[in-house]
Short mmCIF file of C-alpha atoms in Angstrom, two decimals:
data_model
loop_
_atom_site.label_atom_id
_atom_site.label_comp_id
_atom_site.label_asym_id
_atom_site.label_seq_id
_atom_site.Cartn_x
_atom_site.Cartn_y
_atom_site.Cartn_z
CA MET A 1 21.68 2.83 10.66
CA LYS A 2 23.04 3.32 6.85
CA HIS A 3 23.25 0.78 4.40
CA SER A 4 27.45 2.16 3.89
CA ASN A 5 28.19 2.20 7.34
CA ALA A 6 27.00 -1.17 7.82
CA ASN A 7 29.15 -2.11 4.74
CA GLN A 8 32.06 -0.63 6.49
CA GLN A 9 31.40 -2.88 9.51
CA LYS A 10 31.30 -5.59 7.97
CA ASN A 11 34.77 -5.05 6.14
CA ARG A 12 36.72 -3.73 8.87
CA LEU A 13 34.82 -7.47 10.64
CA PHE A 14 36.40 -9.14 7.52
CA LEU A 15 39.53 -7.70 7.32
CA HIS A 16 40.76 -8.52 11.49
CA ILE A 17 39.35 -11.98 10.81
CA PHE A 18 41.94 -11.64 7.93
CA GLY A 19 44.45 -10.71 9.66
CA PHE A 20 43.74 -12.72 12.88
CA SER A 21 43.66 -16.09 10.40
CA SER A 22 47.89 -14.84 9.15
CA VAL A 23 49.34 -14.27 12.94
CA LEU A 24 47.12 -17.33 13.56
CA HIS A 25 49.40 -19.27 10.72
CA ILE A 26 52.38 -17.68 11.62
CA LEU A 27 52.10 -18.93 14.90
CA LEU A 28 50.80 -22.47 14.32
CA ASN A 29 54.25 -22.40 12.14
CA SER A 30 55.86 -22.11 14.86
CA ILE A 31 54.37 -24.83 16.80
CA PHE A 32 53.89 -27.58 15.35
CA THR A 33 57.42 -28.55 12.98
CA PHE A 34 55.32 -30.55 10.57
CA ASN A 35 53.75 -27.23 9.13
CA THR A 36 56.26 -26.16 6.24
CA ALA A 37 53.51 -22.72 4.98
CA ASP A 38 55.84 -19.54 5.46
CA TRP A 39 55.14 -17.10 2.18
CA ALA A 40 51.23 -17.53 2.52
CA PRO A 41 50.90 -16.09 5.87
CA ALA A 42 53.68 -13.82 5.18
CA PHE A 43 51.31 -12.41 2.09
CA GLY A 44 48.31 -12.20 4.15
CA VAL A 45 50.21 -10.13 7.01
CA LEU A 46 50.94 -8.27 4.54
CA VAL A 47 48.08 -7.45 2.41
CA TYR A 48 45.91 -7.29 6.26
CA ILE A 49 48.88 -3.87 6.91
CA ILE A 50 48.09 -2.45 3.61
CA LEU A 51 43.92 -2.49 3.40
CA TYR A 52 44.21 -1.37 7.24
CA LEU A 53 45.85 2.20 6.37
CA THR A 54 44.39 2.48 3.12
CA LYS A 55 40.98 1.57 4.08
CA LYS A 56 39.87 4.63 4.78
CA TRP A 57 40.71 6.16 1.46
CA ILE A 58 39.39 3.42 -0.73
CA THR A 59 35.69 2.92 -1.09
CA ALA A 60 33.77 -0.33 1.01
CA ASP A 61 32.91 -1.82 -2.90
CA THR A 62 36.74 -1.41 -3.63
CA LEU A 63 38.03 -3.16 0.22
CA ARG A 64 35.47 -5.56 -0.35
CA ALA A 65 36.52 -6.96 -3.15
CA THR A 66 39.94 -6.25 -3.04
CA LEU A 67 40.37 -8.52 0.75
CA LEU A 68 38.61 -10.59 -0.92
CA TYR A 69 40.53 -11.34 -4.07
CA ALA A 70 43.64 -11.31 -1.49
CA MET A 71 42.45 -14.00 0.20
CA ASN A 72 42.19 -16.26 -2.63
CA ILE A 73 45.37 -15.57 -3.99
CA TYR A 74 46.81 -16.32 -0.16
CA LEU A 75 45.08 -19.72 -0.41
CA PHE A 76 46.44 -20.17 -3.94
CA ILE A 77 50.03 -20.00 -2.21
CA LEU A 78 49.04 -22.10 0.94
CA ASN A 79 47.99 -25.23 -1.76
CA PHE A 80 51.76 -24.49 -3.48
CA GLU A 81 53.05 -25.18 0.24
CA SER A 82 50.93 -26.97 1.63
CA LEU A 83 51.72 -30.52 2.62
CA SER A 84 48.06 -32.46 1.58
CA ALA A 85 45.05 -32.65 -0.39
CA ILE A 86 43.63 -31.87 2.13
CA THR A 87 44.12 -27.61 1.72
CA LEU A 88 42.10 -27.31 -1.41
CA VAL A 89 38.98 -27.38 1.21
CA TYR A 90 40.56 -23.28 2.17
CA PHE A 91 38.99 -22.19 -1.06
CA ALA A 92 35.36 -22.16 0.26
CA ILE A 93 36.47 -19.36 2.91
CA PRO A 94 36.37 -16.62 0.75
CA LEU A 95 33.19 -17.75 -1.39
CA ILE A 96 31.15 -17.77 2.20
CA THR A 97 32.87 -13.91 3.47
CA ALA A 98 31.61 -13.38 -0.23
CA ALA A 99 28.20 -14.34 0.57
CA LEU A 100 28.06 -13.41 3.74
CA ALA A 101 29.32 -9.53 2.36
CA ASN A 102 26.51 -9.65 -0.38
CA ALA A 103 29.33 -9.44 -2.98
CA PHE A 104 27.92 -11.41 -5.90
CA ARG A 105 30.02 -10.23 -8.27
CA PRO A 106 33.31 -11.01 -6.83
CA MET A 107 31.59 -14.15 -5.40
CA ALA A 108 30.80 -14.99 -8.74
CA VAL A 109 34.30 -13.89 -9.90
CA LEU A 110 35.97 -15.72 -6.87
CA ALA A 111 33.87 -19.07 -8.14
CA ALA A 112 35.14 -18.53 -11.76
CA ALA A 113 38.76 -18.56 -10.01
CA THR A 114 38.51 -21.17 -7.44
CA ILE A 115 37.36 -23.34 -10.51
CA ILE A 116 40.24 -22.60 -12.65
CA GLU A 117 42.80 -22.24 -10.16
CA MET A 118 41.54 -26.00 -8.27
CA ALA A 119 42.33 -27.34 -11.99
CA VAL A 120 46.15 -26.28 -11.91
CA LEU A 121 46.96 -27.71 -8.73
CA ILE A 122 45.26 -30.85 -9.34
CA LEU A 123 46.47 -31.42 -13.65
CA PHE A 124 49.44 -29.68 -12.87
CA PHE A 125 50.80 -29.86 -9.95
CA GLY A 126 49.23 -32.93 -8.13
CA GLN A 127 47.55 -31.63 -5.90
CA LEU A 128 46.17 -35.07 -4.67
CA ASP A 129 49.04 -36.74 -4.96
CA ARG A 130 50.65 -35.60 -2.35
CA THR A 131 50.36 -37.15 1.41
CA SER A 132 50.46 -36.02 4.70
CA THR A 133 50.98 -36.84 8.52
CA PRO A 134 47.50 -37.15 10.21
CA GLN A 135 48.17 -34.40 12.09
CA TYR A 136 48.87 -32.23 9.23
CA ASP A 137 45.18 -33.08 8.00
CA PHE A 138 43.49 -33.00 11.43
CA LEU A 139 45.21 -29.05 12.33
CA SER A 140 43.97 -28.26 9.05
CA ILE A 141 40.66 -28.78 9.72
CA PHE A 142 40.58 -27.70 13.24
CA THR A 143 42.19 -24.12 11.92
CA PHE A 144 39.07 -24.54 8.42
CA LEU A 145 37.05 -24.69 11.40
CA THR A 146 38.07 -22.36 13.06
CA VAL A 147 37.87 -19.41 10.68
CA VAL A 148 34.67 -20.54 9.67
CA LEU A 149 33.20 -20.02 13.03
CA LEU A 150 35.30 -17.12 13.55
CA LEU A 151 33.32 -15.65 10.25
CA THR A 152 30.14 -17.07 11.40
CA PHE A 153 30.16 -15.92 14.70
CA PHE A 154 31.22 -12.36 14.86
CA HIS A 155 28.65 -12.24 12.06
CA THR A 156 25.78 -13.13 13.42
CA PHE A 157 27.27 -11.19 16.36
CA TYR A 158 27.57 -7.86 14.95
CA PHE A 159 25.56 -8.11 13.29
CA SER A 160 21.87 -9.30 14.20
CA ARG A 161 21.36 -6.16 16.48
CA LEU A 162 21.73 -4.61 13.17
CA TRP A 163 19.49 -6.87 11.09
CA GLN A 164 16.56 -6.43 14.18
CA GLN A 165 16.92 -2.90 14.44
CA MET A 166 17.07 -2.69 10.54
CA HIS A 167 13.62 -4.84 10.58
CA GLU A 168 11.89 -2.72 12.99
CA LYS A 169 13.21 0.28 11.13
CA ASN A 170 11.32 -1.34 8.13
CA LYS A 171 8.63 -2.42 9.74
CA SER A 172 7.54 0.99 10.72
CA MET A 173 8.34 2.64 7.93
CA GLU A 174 5.67 -0.16 6.51
CA GLU A 175 3.26 0.86 8.85
CA ALA A 176 3.99 4.58 8.19
CA LEU A 177 3.37 4.44 5.05
CA ILE A 178 0.28 1.60 5.41
CA SER A 179 -1.21 4.38 7.55
CA ARG A 180 0.05 7.36 5.44
CA GLU A 181 -1.73 5.70 2.56
CA GLY A 182 -5.23 5.44 4.81
CA TYR A 183 -5.21 9.19 6.03
CA LEU A 184 -4.27 9.82 2.02
CA GLN A 185 -7.57 7.80 1.18
CA LEU A 186 -9.86 8.84 4.30
CA PHE A 187 -9.01 12.09 3.59
CA PHE A 188 -9.34 11.93 -0.40
CA GLU A 189 -12.37 10.08 0.30
CA THR A 190 -14.43 12.35 3.56
CA ALA A 191 -13.44 16.03 1.42
CA LYS A 192 -15.73 18.64 0.95
CA ASP A 193 -14.36 19.67 -1.68
CA ALA A 194 -14.60 17.82 -5.27
CA MET A 195 -11.13 15.89 -6.13
CA ALA A 196 -10.76 13.84 -9.49
CA VAL A 197 -7.53 12.09 -10.64
CA PHE A 198 -6.93 11.11 -14.23
CA ASP A 199 -4.35 9.49 -16.19
CA THR A 200 -2.06 10.82 -18.93
CA ASP A 201 -4.71 10.24 -21.49
CA ASN A 202 -7.33 12.05 -19.60
CA ARG A 203 -8.74 9.09 -17.96
CA VAL A 204 -10.47 9.07 -15.02
CA ILE A 205 -8.67 7.17 -12.41
CA ALA A 206 -10.21 7.78 -9.44
CA ILE A 207 -12.62 10.42 -7.97
CA ASN A 208 -14.63 11.53 -4.63
CA PRO A 209 -18.10 10.90 -3.21
CA ALA A 210 -17.57 15.01 -3.29
CA PHE A 211 -17.05 14.45 -7.29
CA GLU A 212 -20.25 12.55 -7.68
CA GLU A 213 -22.40 14.25 -5.71
CA LEU A 214 -21.28 17.61 -7.13
CA TYR A 215 -21.01 17.13 -11.08
CA GLY A 216 -23.02 13.36 -11.31
CA TRP A 217 -20.42 10.59 -12.37
CA SER A 218 -20.18 7.62 -10.38
CA ALA A 219 -16.68 6.06 -9.38
CA LYS A 220 -17.69 2.66 -10.77
CA ASP A 221 -18.88 3.82 -13.87
CA SER A 222 -16.43 6.64 -14.86
CA PHE A 223 -13.38 4.63 -14.02
CA GLY A 224 -10.95 4.22 -17.19
CA THR A 225 -12.97 6.44 -18.90
CA LYS A 226 -13.33 10.41 -20.47
CA ILE A 227 -15.21 12.50 -18.97
CA LYS A 228 -16.21 16.37 -19.84
CA PRO A 229 -17.14 17.58 -16.82
CA PHE A 230 -17.64 21.53 -18.96
CA PRO A 231 -19.62 23.14 -21.28
CA LEU A 232 -18.95 22.14 -24.78
CA GLU A 233 -17.27 26.03 -25.66
CA LYS A 234 -14.69 25.17 -22.90
CA GLU A 235 -13.43 22.54 -24.71
CA GLU A 236 -10.62 23.78 -26.62
CA VAL A 237 -9.05 26.12 -23.01
CA ALA A 238 -9.96 22.57 -21.62
CA GLU A 239 -7.76 21.45 -23.41
CA LEU A 240 -5.09 23.57 -23.78
CA GLN A 241 -4.87 23.22 -19.78
CA ALA A 242 -4.79 19.16 -20.37
CA LEU A 243 -1.19 20.02 -22.02
CA GLU A 244 0.50 22.54 -19.99
CA LEU A 245 -0.42 19.94 -17.49
CA LEU A 246 1.40 17.51 -19.00
CA LYS A 247 4.31 19.68 -19.03
CA GLY A 248 4.57 20.36 -15.28
CA LYS A 249 2.24 23.96 -14.90
CA SER A 250 -0.06 24.18 -12.25
CA PHE A 251 -3.89 26.32 -12.21
CA THR A 252 -4.62 27.47 -9.04
CA LEU A 253 -8.21 28.98 -8.04
CA LEU A 254 -9.19 29.72 -11.67
CA ASP A 255 -13.07 30.96 -11.61
CA THR A 256 -14.94 28.91 -14.12
CA VAL A 257 -18.44 27.69 -15.08
CA ASP A 258 -18.69 24.06 -14.67
CA MET A 259 -20.97 21.31 -16.05
CA LYS A 260 -22.55 18.70 -14.42
CA LYS A 261 -23.29 15.05 -15.84
CA ASP A 262 -26.85 16.63 -16.42
CA GLY A 263 -25.87 19.45 -18.86
CA THR A 264 -26.80 22.06 -15.54
CA SER A 265 -24.03 24.05 -15.60
CA PHE A 266 -22.51 26.56 -12.20
CA HIS A 267 -20.17 28.17 -11.15
CA ALA A 268 -16.84 26.14 -9.51
CA GLN A 269 -12.84 27.04 -8.98
CA ILE A 270 -10.55 24.52 -9.64
CA THR A 271 -7.08 23.64 -9.27
CA LEU A 272 -5.74 21.58 -11.53
CA SER A 273 -2.19 20.21 -10.67
CA PRO A 274 0.12 18.00 -12.42
CA ILE A 275 1.36 14.62 -10.46
CA PHE A 276 5.21 13.66 -10.33
CA ASP A 277 6.68 9.84 -9.96
CA ASN A 278 9.96 10.04 -7.80
CA ASN A 279 12.40 11.06 -10.91
CA GLY A 280 10.15 14.14 -11.23
CA LYS A 281 7.95 13.17 -14.24
CA VAL A 282 4.55 13.41 -14.78
CA ILE A 283 1.81 10.49 -14.53
CA ALA A 284 -1.27 12.07 -13.89
CA THR A 285 -2.87 15.00 -13.36
CA SER A 286 -5.67 16.48 -10.23
CA ILE A 287 -8.68 18.71 -10.31
CA ILE A 288 -10.23 20.03 -6.99
CA SER A 289 -13.63 21.50 -7.29
CA ARG A 290 -16.18 23.44 -5.38
CA ASP A 291 -19.23 24.72 -6.53
CA ILE A 292 -19.09 28.86 -5.62
CA SER A 293 -22.18 29.47 -7.02
CA TYR A 294 -23.67 30.79 -4.15
CA LEU A 295 -20.80 33.30 -3.69
CA LYS A 296 -21.53 34.36 -7.45
CA GLU A 297 -25.13 35.19 -6.80
CA SER A 298 -24.37 36.47 -3.02
CA GLU A 299 -22.09 38.95 -5.43
CA GLN A 300 -24.64 39.53 -7.77
CA LEU A 301 -27.02 40.68 -5.36
CA LEU A 302 -24.79 42.46 -3.34
CA LEU A 303 -24.13 44.45 -6.56
CA GLN A 304 -27.39 44.86 -7.23
CA SER A 305 -28.14 46.22 -3.73
CA GLU A 306 -25.75 48.84 -4.89
CA LYS A 307 -27.19 49.83 -8.12
CA LEU A 308 -30.18 49.78 -5.60
CA LYS A 309 -28.75 52.14 -3.07
CA LEU A 310 -26.95 55.00 -5.89
CA ALA A 311 -30.45 54.89 -7.31
CA GLY A 312 -32.32 55.93 -4.37
CA GLU A 313 -29.74 58.83 -3.57
CA ILE A 314 -30.05 59.61 -6.67
CA ALA A 315 -34.10 60.03 -6.89
CA ALA A 316 -34.58 61.46 -3.06
CA GLY A 317 -31.76 64.33 -4.58
CA VAL A 318 -32.90 64.45 -7.87
CA ALA A 319 -36.89 64.40 -8.04
CA HIS A 320 -37.45 67.52 -6.28
CA GLU A 321 -35.30 69.81 -8.54
CA ILE A 322 -37.00 68.34 -11.80
CA ARG A 323 -40.30 68.56 -10.53
CA ASN A 324 -39.83 72.46 -10.14
CA PRO A 325 -39.15 73.51 -13.24
CA MET A 326 -41.31 70.98 -14.42
CA THR A 327 -44.25 72.38 -13.05
CA VAL A 328 -43.55 75.88 -13.98
CA ILE A 329 -43.28 74.52 -17.61
CA SER A 330 -46.35 72.19 -16.80
CA GLY A 331 -48.39 75.97 -16.20
CA PHE A 332 -47.37 77.54 -19.08
CA VAL A 333 -48.37 74.62 -21.82
CA GLN A 334 -51.71 74.72 -19.47
CA ILE A 335 -52.08 78.55 -20.09
CA MET A 336 -51.01 78.24 -24.18
CA GLN A 337 -53.69 75.51 -24.60
CA GLN A 338 -56.13 77.33 -23.43
CA ASP A 339 -55.78 80.42 -25.71
CA PRO A 340 -57.83 79.84 -28.65
CA GLN A 341 -55.51 81.62 -30.94
CA HIS A 342 -53.25 79.12 -30.08
CA PRO A 343 -51.18 77.97 -33.52
CA TYR A 344 -49.55 75.56 -32.53
CA PRO A 345 -51.46 73.50 -30.52
CA GLN A 346 -50.21 69.87 -31.69
CA TYR A 347 -47.31 71.13 -30.06
CA THR A 348 -47.72 71.98 -26.62
CA GLN A 349 -50.19 68.63 -26.90
CA LEU A 350 -46.81 66.75 -27.03
CA ILE A 351 -44.96 69.20 -25.17
CA HIS A 352 -47.94 68.13 -22.31
CA SER A 353 -47.78 64.17 -23.29
CA GLU A 354 -43.62 64.29 -23.07
CA LEU A 355 -44.25 66.24 -19.54
CA GLU A 356 -47.11 64.05 -17.80
CA ARG A 357 -44.54 60.58 -19.00
CA ILE A 358 -41.22 62.67 -17.27
CA ASN A 359 -43.63 62.61 -14.47
CA LEU A 360 -44.61 58.93 -14.25
CA ILE A 361 -40.98 58.19 -14.39
CA ILE A 362 -40.15 60.35 -11.85
CA SER A 363 -43.37 58.77 -9.84
CA GLU A 364 -40.78 55.34 -9.99
CA PHE A 365 -38.24 56.69 -9.40
CA LEU A 366 -38.44 57.52 -6.14
CA VAL A 367 -40.17 54.13 -4.94
CA LEU A 368 -36.45 53.56 -4.28
CA ALA A 369 -35.19 56.71 -2.20
CA LYS A 370 -35.23 55.67 1.04
CA PRO A 371 -39.26 54.66 1.62
CA GLN A 372 -41.71 55.95 4.53
CA ALA A 373 -43.02 52.97 7.29
CA PRO A 374 -44.29 50.63 5.45
CA VAL A 375 -48.69 49.20 5.85
CA ILE A 376 -48.41 45.72 7.02
CA THR A 377 -50.90 43.58 6.25
CA SER A 378 -51.69 39.80 6.08
CA PHE A 379 -53.18 38.82 3.29
CA SER A 380 -54.00 35.00 0.41
CA LEU A 381 -52.02 34.65 -2.07
CA ARG A 382 -54.64 33.14 -4.34
CA LYS A 383 -57.25 36.12 -3.62
CA LEU A 384 -53.87 38.87 -5.25
CA ILE A 385 -53.32 36.14 -8.75
CA ASP A 386 -56.62 35.48 -8.96
CA ASN A 387 -57.60 39.79 -9.29
CA LEU A 388 -54.75 40.09 -11.51
CA THR A 389 -55.82 36.97 -13.41
CA LEU A 390 -59.45 38.59 -13.43
CA LEU A 391 -57.75 42.36 -14.50
CA PHE A 392 -55.65 40.66 -17.83
CA SER A 393 -58.73 38.27 -19.25
CA SER A 394 -59.77 41.23 -21.42
CA GLU A 395 -56.53 41.92 -23.04
CA PHE A 396 -55.57 37.71 -23.10
CA ASN A 397 -58.56 37.35 -24.66
CA LEU A 398 -58.04 39.75 -26.56
CA LYS A 399 -54.29 38.94 -28.23
CA GLY A 400 -54.81 35.53 -27.54
CA ILE A 401 -53.59 34.52 -25.52
CA VAL A 402 -53.24 31.37 -23.57
CA PHE A 403 -53.37 31.76 -19.78
CA LYS A 404 -52.82 28.75 -17.25
CA ASP A 405 -51.95 28.45 -13.25
CA ASP A 406 -50.83 25.66 -11.85
CA TRP A 407 -51.27 25.52 -7.44
CA ASP A 408 -49.47 23.46 -5.07
CA GLY A 409 -52.98 21.22 -4.94
CA GLU A 410 -56.20 23.31 -3.52
CA MET A 411 -53.32 25.60 -1.00
CA ASP A 412 -53.45 28.48 -0.26
CA TYR A 413 -50.28 30.64 0.83
CA MET A 414 -50.59 33.66 3.64
CA LEU A 415 -47.87 36.67 2.47
CA SER A 416 -46.94 39.48 5.52
CA GLY A 417 -46.83 42.70 4.07
CA GLU A 418 -47.20 45.92 1.20
CA GLU A 419 -50.16 44.36 -0.62
CA ASN A 420 -50.40 46.88 -2.96
CA SER A 421 -46.38 46.72 -3.67
CA LEU A 422 -46.18 43.45 -4.42
CA LYS A 423 -49.71 43.87 -6.74
CA GLN A 424 -47.44 45.84 -8.72
CA VAL A 425 -44.88 43.54 -9.23
CA PHE A 426 -46.97 41.12 -10.00
CA ILE A 427 -48.07 43.48 -13.03
CA ASN A 428 -44.98 44.41 -13.82
CA LEU A 429 -44.16 40.86 -14.48
CA LEU A 430 -47.14 39.98 -15.82
CA LYS A 431 -47.31 42.72 -18.34
CA ASN A 432 -43.76 42.43 -19.65
CA SER A 433 -44.23 38.68 -20.28
CA VAL A 434 -47.37 40.08 -22.50
CA GLU A 435 -45.60 42.85 -24.76
CA ALA A 436 -43.07 39.48 -25.23
CA ILE A 437 -45.09 36.99 -26.75
CA ASP A 438 -46.48 37.22 -30.12
CA PRO A 439 -50.20 36.90 -30.49
CA CYS A 440 -51.71 33.24 -29.04
CA GLY A 441 -48.56 32.71 -27.05
CA THR A 442 -48.84 31.11 -24.07
CA ILE A 443 -47.82 32.41 -20.34
CA GLU A 444 -47.91 29.77 -17.14
CA LEU A 445 -48.17 30.57 -13.89
CA THR A 446 -46.79 27.82 -11.29
CA ILE A 447 -46.65 28.71 -7.43
CA SER A 448 -45.20 25.88 -5.96
CA SER A 449 -43.97 26.08 -1.56
CA GLU A 450 -40.31 25.21 -1.02
CA ASN A 451 -40.52 23.68 2.76
CA ASN A 452 -43.36 25.85 3.96
CA LYS A 453 -40.87 27.96 4.42
CA ARG A 454 -40.93 30.22 1.25
CA VAL A 455 -43.27 30.05 -1.50
CA SER A 456 -42.01 30.62 -5.61
CA ILE A 457 -44.22 32.57 -7.89
CA LYS A 458 -43.10 31.67 -11.35
CA ILE A 459 -44.00 33.43 -14.58
CA SER A 460 -43.25 31.93 -17.33
CA ASP A 461 -43.76 32.81 -21.62
CA ASN A 462 -43.11 31.41 -24.29
CA GLY A 463 -41.84 34.21 -26.04
CA GLY A 464 -38.35 34.99 -28.10
CA GLY A 465 -36.61 35.82 -25.04
CA MET A 466 -33.32 37.45 -24.08
CA SER A 467 -29.97 38.40 -25.38
CA PRO A 468 -26.91 36.55 -22.25
CA GLU A 469 -25.79 40.75 -22.70
CA SER A 470 -29.45 42.16 -21.74
CA LEU A 471 -30.32 39.14 -19.13
CA ASN A 472 -27.15 40.20 -17.09
CA ARG A 473 -27.90 44.17 -17.45
CA ILE A 474 -31.79 43.75 -16.79
CA PHE A 475 -31.70 44.72 -13.22
CA GLU A 476 -28.62 48.53 -14.19
CA PRO A 477 -31.10 51.69 -13.67
CA PHE A 478 -32.16 53.14 -17.38
CA TYR A 479 -32.02 49.78 -18.76
CA THR A 480 -34.44 48.54 -21.42
CA THR A 481 -35.30 46.46 -24.61
CA LYS A 482 -38.60 48.35 -25.22
CA GLU A 483 -38.85 51.39 -27.32
CA ASN A 484 -40.62 53.12 -24.86
CA GLY A 485 -40.07 51.50 -21.82
CA THR A 486 -38.39 53.42 -18.79
CA GLY A 487 -35.76 51.42 -17.89
CA LEU A 488 -36.74 51.61 -13.45
CA GLY A 489 -39.62 48.88 -13.56
CA LEU A 490 -38.01 45.09 -12.47
CA LEU A 491 -35.26 48.00 -10.68
CA ILE A 492 -38.24 48.49 -8.73
CA SER A 493 -40.06 45.03 -8.67
CA GLN A 494 -36.48 43.64 -7.10
CA LYS A 495 -36.00 46.67 -4.52
CA ILE A 496 -39.57 45.49 -4.01
CA ILE A 497 -39.00 42.07 -3.37
CA GLN A 498 -36.12 42.71 -1.19
CA ASP A 499 -37.85 44.43 0.70
CA HIS A 500 -40.33 41.55 1.73
CA GLY A 501 -37.14 39.51 2.50
CA GLY A 502 -37.91 37.65 -0.61
CA SER A 503 -35.57 36.83 -4.29
CA LEU A 504 -36.46 38.00 -7.64
CA LYS A 505 -34.88 35.62 -10.49
CA LEU A 506 -35.09 36.02 -14.26
CA THR A 507 -34.01 32.66 -16.44
CA SER A 508 -34.33 33.90 -20.38
CA ARG A 509 -32.90 32.09 -23.17
CA GLU A 510 -33.23 33.77 -26.85
CA GLY A 511 -35.83 32.46 -29.00
CA LYS A 512 -37.04 29.95 -25.60
CA GLY A 513 -38.89 32.41 -24.03
CA THR A 514 -38.36 33.70 -20.46
CA ILE A 515 -39.39 32.45 -16.37
CA ALA A 516 -39.53 34.69 -13.86
CA GLU A 517 -39.50 33.50 -10.75
CA VAL A 518 -40.21 35.22 -6.85
CA LEU A 519 -39.31 34.04 -3.27
CA LEU A 520 -41.26 35.10 -0.73
CA PRO A 521 -41.06 33.92 3.00
CA ILE A 522 -44.26 32.75 3.68
CA LYS A 523 -46.14 33.48 7.15
#
């Protein structure tokens, strides 16, 4: 039941008791001839009729205050007409009614008015000097007790059930609130997405276990502190977003790069939201984040797959058309070179050299075309690496390159596939490292396993490295950073590795060197 309805019921109860008391007073006057009060009950009946007829058009608070003040005036008139000082006790009735109605302000006004009225009656009208018969005093006390009992009894009778209902409702609401808070806390603690809540000064209020696991900050250590889960170059953008959040703006499903506590960067999808109080004021902000690195890797793999497919289709269609005219040109160049009177032998030699280079590019390009049935064999990875080390040993010595190989113990790994194709991949990667470093540089080969399911072969160098732009384009067809490169070596290597169920990943920092990692399934 609503609070306003309860007030209306209280007002109705008190109004009817006031009217009943006025009518009772008139009946007592007609029964007991020693009771001389006439104006007070007449005033009471008149007020009751007026308030009853107008209660629909005035507010509950106004009706209650008017009724309480009318009761006080009624009693003031009664004490003028009274034969005894005993009727002064009646001034307690409006105060009791105000207390039952929870009307603090009218009760304070009535208390002050009662003190003044009693002082006037006693000091100026000699209320305490009046004497009457015992029957009059008895009737006055009986009437007072009757009115008080009516007030308290009917108030308890009418509203005890209401209070019980309100108590049960409050209890159920409290239980629901506790339950809802429990569910929210359970959701916060068990959510797979990383969640954090910050105050208006960007200090941590709460973070969930998923945030701890993803970003590395613990809830205990980070509480009340400012953390920066983003790279330094994104600090200005993060500050602008924080200001917009305080203005009530939200940011939904933003793809960005965040940073863990240890400085590791990763691709994240975040949602930033303000938290409002009941007045619509922003009191906190929240972030919901998830790691989407795997999605970015999948997108990159899909993009590379599309590139390989496109390059293969081009290779299949163009190689034959290019080689036919090349064969004719090469034949005529050879005839011209065999003529001892040929006046430009250096030019024809250059043409022949460039034709061979074009033929090499086409041969590499054809690898991207639809492959023939592969010859699958099992072979030793250690033996393959030892052969490569022997193949490059002379070049390492010639350039003063320090080569280190680090195996995971004495283990060997058996691979399944085309040994010569994989050998060509590692030749390309080692050749790239040799060409990227200065004399007396270092190349390190590291072999380790991942859960005995895949083997990792890392080739790292301390060369000049690559810029982020070059690193993003390194697998594009015909893109190269070498003066005489074809731009197909890494693309072909990636195709071969993918055909073997593995992956090829390059990481590089300009001025810090490059790491090429090949992951292959172990037989």
